[in-house]
mmCIF file of C-alpha atoms in Angstrom:
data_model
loop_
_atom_site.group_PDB
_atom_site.id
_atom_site.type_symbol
_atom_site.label_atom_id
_atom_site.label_comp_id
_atom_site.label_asym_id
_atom_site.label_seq_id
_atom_site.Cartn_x
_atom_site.Cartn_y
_atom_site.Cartn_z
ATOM 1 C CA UNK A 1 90.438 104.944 -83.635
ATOM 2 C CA UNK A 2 93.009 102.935 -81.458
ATOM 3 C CA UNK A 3 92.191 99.078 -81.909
ATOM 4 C CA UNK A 4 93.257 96.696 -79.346
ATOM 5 C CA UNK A 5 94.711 93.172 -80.726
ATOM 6 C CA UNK A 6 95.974 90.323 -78.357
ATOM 7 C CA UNK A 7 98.836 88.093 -77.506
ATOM 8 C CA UNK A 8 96.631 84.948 -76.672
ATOM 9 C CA UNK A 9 99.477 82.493 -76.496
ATOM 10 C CA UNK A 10 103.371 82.495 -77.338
ATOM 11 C CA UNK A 11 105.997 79.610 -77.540
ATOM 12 C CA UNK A 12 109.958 80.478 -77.655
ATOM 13 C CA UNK A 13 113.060 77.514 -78.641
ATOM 14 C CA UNK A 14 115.867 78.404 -77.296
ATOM 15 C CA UNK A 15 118.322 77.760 -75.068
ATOM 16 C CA UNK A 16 117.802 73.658 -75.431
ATOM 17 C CA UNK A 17 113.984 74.970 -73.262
ATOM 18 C CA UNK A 18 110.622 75.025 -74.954
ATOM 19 C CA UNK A 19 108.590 77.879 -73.509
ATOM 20 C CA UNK A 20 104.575 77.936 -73.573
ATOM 21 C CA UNK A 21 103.293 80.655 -72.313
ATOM 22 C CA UNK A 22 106.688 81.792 -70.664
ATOM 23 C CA UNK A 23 106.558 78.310 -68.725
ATOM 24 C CA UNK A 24 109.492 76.127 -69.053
ATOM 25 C CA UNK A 25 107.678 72.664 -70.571
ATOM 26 C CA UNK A 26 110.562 71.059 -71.900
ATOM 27 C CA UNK A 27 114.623 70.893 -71.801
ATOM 28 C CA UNK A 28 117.325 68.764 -72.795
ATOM 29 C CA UNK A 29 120.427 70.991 -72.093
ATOM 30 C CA UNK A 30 123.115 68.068 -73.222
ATOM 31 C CA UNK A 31 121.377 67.545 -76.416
ATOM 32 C CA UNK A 32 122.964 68.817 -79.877
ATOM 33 C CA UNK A 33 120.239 71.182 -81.864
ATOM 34 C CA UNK A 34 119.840 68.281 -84.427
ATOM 35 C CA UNK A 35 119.019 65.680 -81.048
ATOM 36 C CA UNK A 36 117.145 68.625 -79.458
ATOM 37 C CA UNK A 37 114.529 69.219 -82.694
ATOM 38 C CA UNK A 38 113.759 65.174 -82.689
ATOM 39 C CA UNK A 39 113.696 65.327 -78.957
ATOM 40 C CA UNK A 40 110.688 67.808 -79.294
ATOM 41 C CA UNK A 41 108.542 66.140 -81.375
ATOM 42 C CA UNK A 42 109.073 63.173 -79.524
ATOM 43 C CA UNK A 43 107.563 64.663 -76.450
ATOM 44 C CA UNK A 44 104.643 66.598 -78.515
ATOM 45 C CA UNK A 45 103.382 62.890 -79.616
ATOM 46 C CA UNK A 46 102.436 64.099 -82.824
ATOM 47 C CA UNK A 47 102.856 61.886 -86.326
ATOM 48 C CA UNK A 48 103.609 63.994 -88.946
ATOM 49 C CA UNK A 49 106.587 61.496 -90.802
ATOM 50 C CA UNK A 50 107.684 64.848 -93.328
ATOM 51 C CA UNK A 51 109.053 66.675 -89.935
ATOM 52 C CA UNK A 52 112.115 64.426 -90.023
ATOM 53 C CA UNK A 53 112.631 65.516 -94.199
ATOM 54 C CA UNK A 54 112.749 69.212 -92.996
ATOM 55 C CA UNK A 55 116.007 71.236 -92.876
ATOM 56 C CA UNK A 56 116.382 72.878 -89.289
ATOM 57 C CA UNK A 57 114.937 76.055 -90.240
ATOM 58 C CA UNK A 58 111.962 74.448 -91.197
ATOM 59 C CA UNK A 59 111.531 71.619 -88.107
ATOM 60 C CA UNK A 60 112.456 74.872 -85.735
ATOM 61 C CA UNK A 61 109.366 77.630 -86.949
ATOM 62 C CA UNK A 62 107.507 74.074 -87.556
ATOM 63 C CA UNK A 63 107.977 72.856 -83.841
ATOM 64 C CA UNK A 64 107.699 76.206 -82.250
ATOM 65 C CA UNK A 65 103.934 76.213 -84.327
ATOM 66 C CA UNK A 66 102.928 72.907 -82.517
ATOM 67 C CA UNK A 67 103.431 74.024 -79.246
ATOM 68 C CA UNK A 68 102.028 77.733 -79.700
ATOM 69 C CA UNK A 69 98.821 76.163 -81.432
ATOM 70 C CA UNK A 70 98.485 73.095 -78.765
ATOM 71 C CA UNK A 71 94.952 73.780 -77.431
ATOM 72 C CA UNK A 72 94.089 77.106 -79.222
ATOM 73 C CA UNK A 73 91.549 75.996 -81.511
ATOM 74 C CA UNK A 74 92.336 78.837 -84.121
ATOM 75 C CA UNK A 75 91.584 76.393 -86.851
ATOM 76 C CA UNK A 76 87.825 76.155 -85.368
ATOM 77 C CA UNK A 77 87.432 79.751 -84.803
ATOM 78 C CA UNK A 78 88.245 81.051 -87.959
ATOM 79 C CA UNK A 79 88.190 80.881 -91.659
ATOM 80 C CA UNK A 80 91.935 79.365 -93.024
ATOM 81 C CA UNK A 81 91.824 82.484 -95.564
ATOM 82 C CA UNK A 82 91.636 84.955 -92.206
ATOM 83 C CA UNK A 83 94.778 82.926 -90.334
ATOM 84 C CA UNK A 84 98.246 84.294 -91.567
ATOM 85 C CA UNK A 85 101.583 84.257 -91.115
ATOM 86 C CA UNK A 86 104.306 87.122 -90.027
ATOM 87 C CA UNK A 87 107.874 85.643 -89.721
ATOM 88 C CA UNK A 88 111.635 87.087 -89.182
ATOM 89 C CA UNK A 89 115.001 86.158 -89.032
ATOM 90 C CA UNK A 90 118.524 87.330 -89.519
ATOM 91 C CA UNK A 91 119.949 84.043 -91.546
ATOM 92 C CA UNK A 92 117.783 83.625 -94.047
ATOM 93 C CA UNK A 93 117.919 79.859 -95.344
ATOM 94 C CA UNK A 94 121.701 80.276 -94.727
ATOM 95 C CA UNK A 95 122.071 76.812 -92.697
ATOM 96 C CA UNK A 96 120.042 74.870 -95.409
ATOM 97 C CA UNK A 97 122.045 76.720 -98.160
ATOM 98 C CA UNK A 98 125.545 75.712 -96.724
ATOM 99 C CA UNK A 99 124.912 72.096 -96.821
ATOM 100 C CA UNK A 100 123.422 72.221 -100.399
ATOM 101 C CA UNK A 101 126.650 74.019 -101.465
ATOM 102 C CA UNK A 102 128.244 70.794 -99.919
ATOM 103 C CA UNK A 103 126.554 68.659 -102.200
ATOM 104 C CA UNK A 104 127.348 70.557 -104.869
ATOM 105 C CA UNK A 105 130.564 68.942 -106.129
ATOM 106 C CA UNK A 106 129.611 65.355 -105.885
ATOM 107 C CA UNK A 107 125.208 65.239 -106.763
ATOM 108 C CA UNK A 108 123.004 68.211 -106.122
ATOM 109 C CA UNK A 109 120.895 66.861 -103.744
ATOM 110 C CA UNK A 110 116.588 67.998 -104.813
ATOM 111 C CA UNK A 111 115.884 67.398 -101.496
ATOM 112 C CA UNK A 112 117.894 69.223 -99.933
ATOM 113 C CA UNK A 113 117.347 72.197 -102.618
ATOM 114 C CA UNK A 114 113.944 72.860 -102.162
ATOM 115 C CA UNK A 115 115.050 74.281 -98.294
ATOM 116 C CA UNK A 116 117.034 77.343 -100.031
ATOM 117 C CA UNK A 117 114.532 79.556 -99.244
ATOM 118 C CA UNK A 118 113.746 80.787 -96.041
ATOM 119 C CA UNK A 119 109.742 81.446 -96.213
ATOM 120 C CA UNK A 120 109.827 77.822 -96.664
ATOM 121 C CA UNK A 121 108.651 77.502 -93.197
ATOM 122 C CA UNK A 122 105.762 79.155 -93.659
ATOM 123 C CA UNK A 123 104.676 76.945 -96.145
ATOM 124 C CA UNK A 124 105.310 74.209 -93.750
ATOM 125 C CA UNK A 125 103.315 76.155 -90.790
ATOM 126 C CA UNK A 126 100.669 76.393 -93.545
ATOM 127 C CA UNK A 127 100.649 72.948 -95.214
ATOM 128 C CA UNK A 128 100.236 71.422 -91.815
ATOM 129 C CA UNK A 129 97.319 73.358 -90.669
ATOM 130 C CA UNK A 130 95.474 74.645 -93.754
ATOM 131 C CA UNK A 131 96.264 77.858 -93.474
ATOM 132 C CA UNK A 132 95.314 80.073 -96.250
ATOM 133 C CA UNK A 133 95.657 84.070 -95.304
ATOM 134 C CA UNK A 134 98.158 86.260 -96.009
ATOM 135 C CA UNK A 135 101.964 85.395 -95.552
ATOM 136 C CA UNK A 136 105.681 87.273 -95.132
ATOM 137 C CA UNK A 137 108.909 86.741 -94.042
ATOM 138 C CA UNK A 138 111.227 89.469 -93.636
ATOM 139 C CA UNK A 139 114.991 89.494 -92.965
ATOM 140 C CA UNK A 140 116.546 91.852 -90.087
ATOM 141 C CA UNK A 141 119.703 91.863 -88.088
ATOM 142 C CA UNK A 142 117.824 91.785 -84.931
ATOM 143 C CA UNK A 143 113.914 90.815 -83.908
ATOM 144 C CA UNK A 144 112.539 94.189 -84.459
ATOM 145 C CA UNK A 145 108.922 94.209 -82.718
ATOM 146 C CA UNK A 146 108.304 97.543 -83.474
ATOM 147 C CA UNK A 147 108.245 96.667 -87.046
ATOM 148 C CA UNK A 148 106.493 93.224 -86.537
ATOM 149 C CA UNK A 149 103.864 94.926 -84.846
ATOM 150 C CA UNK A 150 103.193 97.497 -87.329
ATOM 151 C CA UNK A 151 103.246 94.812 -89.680
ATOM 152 C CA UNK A 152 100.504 92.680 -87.891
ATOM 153 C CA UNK A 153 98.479 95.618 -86.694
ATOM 154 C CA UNK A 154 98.047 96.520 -90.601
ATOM 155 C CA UNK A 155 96.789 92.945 -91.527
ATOM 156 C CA UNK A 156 94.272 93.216 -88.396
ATOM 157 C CA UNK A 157 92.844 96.537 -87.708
ATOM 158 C CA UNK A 158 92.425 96.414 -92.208
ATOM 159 C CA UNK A 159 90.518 93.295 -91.596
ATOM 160 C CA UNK A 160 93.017 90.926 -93.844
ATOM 161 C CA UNK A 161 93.489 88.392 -91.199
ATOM 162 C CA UNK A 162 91.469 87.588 -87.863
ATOM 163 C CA UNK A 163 94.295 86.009 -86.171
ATOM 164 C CA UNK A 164 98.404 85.782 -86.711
ATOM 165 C CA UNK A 165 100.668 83.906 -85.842
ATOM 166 C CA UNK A 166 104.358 86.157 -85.998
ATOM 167 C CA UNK A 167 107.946 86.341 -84.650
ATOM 168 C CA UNK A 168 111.148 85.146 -85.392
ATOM 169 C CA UNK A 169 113.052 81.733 -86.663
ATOM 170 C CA UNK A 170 116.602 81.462 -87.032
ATOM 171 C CA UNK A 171 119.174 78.947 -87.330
ATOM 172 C CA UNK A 172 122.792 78.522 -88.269
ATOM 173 C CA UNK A 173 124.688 75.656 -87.241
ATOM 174 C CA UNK A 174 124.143 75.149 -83.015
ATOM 175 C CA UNK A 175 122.855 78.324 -82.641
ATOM 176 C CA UNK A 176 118.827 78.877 -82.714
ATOM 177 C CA UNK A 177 116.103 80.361 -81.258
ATOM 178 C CA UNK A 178 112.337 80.857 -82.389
ATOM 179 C CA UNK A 179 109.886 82.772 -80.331
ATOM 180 C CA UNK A 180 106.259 82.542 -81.687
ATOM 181 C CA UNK A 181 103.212 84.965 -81.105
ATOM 182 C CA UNK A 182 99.467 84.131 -81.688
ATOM 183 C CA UNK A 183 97.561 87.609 -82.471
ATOM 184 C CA UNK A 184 94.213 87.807 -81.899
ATOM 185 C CA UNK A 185 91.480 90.269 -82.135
ATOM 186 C CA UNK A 186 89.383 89.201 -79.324
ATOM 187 C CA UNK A 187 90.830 89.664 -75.500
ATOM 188 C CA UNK A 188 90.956 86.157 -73.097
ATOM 189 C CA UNK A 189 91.783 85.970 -69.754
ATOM 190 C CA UNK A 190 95.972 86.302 -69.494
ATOM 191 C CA UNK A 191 96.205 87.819 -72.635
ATOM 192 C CA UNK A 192 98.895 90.513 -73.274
ATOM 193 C CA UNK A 193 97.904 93.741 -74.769
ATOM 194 C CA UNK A 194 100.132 93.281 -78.398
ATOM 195 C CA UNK A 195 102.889 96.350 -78.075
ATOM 196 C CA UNK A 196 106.159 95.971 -79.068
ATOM 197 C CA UNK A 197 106.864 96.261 -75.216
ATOM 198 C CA UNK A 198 105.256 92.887 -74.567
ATOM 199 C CA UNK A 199 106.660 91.123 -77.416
ATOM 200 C CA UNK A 200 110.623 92.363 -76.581
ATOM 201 C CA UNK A 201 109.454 90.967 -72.967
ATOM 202 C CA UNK A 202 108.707 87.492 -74.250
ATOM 203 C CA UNK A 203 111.603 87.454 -76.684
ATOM 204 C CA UNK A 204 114.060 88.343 -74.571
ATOM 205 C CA UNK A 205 113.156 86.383 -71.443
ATOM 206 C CA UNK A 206 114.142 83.108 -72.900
ATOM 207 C CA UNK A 207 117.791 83.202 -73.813
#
């Protein structure tokens, strides 16, 4: 039997724009990606005083969260075991590992350390907004949405999760981007149907 799951909302980084929705909310096009990150969280108004101990990976997928989640109640609709987490990239924790190498010859720096691992963002996702279901990250050359979607669709239509949130995070030096999908079961006015289609139309309108 085909099932039917939803894009409900989507947020993409990239370019020095945040996207909600495929709106333009924010830009700072003179800003360095360091500048840019602190930039965003500025204009969220949130407090949250471990986003500035984050390596960029982490304040990137962490950010791009915020502004997806801003006003979709998911923690209220469902159970934190039935929320997961779906993420992609093509750098791994490559950016995070390249300055602890750095450190390396003088003193290893812990804090630093514990971002050598790419899924770390998930826990941060998680951490921040008690999330509890199931969690991945995979590695690819390119944001394959074929194989995100098949991915989600499984956790779904099986009955794992209610709702995920998937898409890609990546970082390496200046260049960036994170584009951010929230999967639900239930259909809302100016939801997308989720197909691979309508995520590579998202993705790839904000370059």
């Amino acid at each position: 039997m085909l099932i039917n799951n939803y894009i409900t909302a989507n947020c993409s980084i990239a370019g020095s724009t945040v996207f909600k929705n495929e709106q333009q909310i924010f830009s700072n096009p003179d800003a360095s990606l360091q500048e840019f990150l602190v930039y965003i969280y500025q204009q969220l108004k949130v407090t949250y005083p471990k986003f500035y101990k984050m390596d960029n990976l982490s304040k990137l997928g962490w950010l791009a969260s915020e502004v997806l989640l801003q006003n979709e109640n998911i923690q209220e609709n469902y159970q934190a075991g039935k929320i997961g987490l779906v993420i992609a990239n093509c750098n791994s924790s490559l950016d995070n590992d390249l300055k602890y190498h750095d450190t390396i010859s003088e003193i290893p720096s812990p804090s630093v350390f514990v971002y050598t691992l790419p899924n770390i963002v998930i826990g941060e996702i998680c951490i921040r907004n008690k999330f509890k279901g199931e969690q991945a990250f995979f590695l690819q050359e390119t944001f394959d949405a074929a194989f995100m979607h098949s991915q989600v669709a499984y956790l779904l239509n099986h009955g794992i999760l209610d709702a995920c949130i998937c898409g890609w995070v990546d970082v390496l030096g200046e260049e960036y981007k994170a584009t951010l999908f929230l999967i639900e079961k239930k259909e809302i006015q100016s939801a997308d149907l989720f197909t691979p289609a309508n995520m590579n139309r998202i993705f790839n309108r904000a370059n």
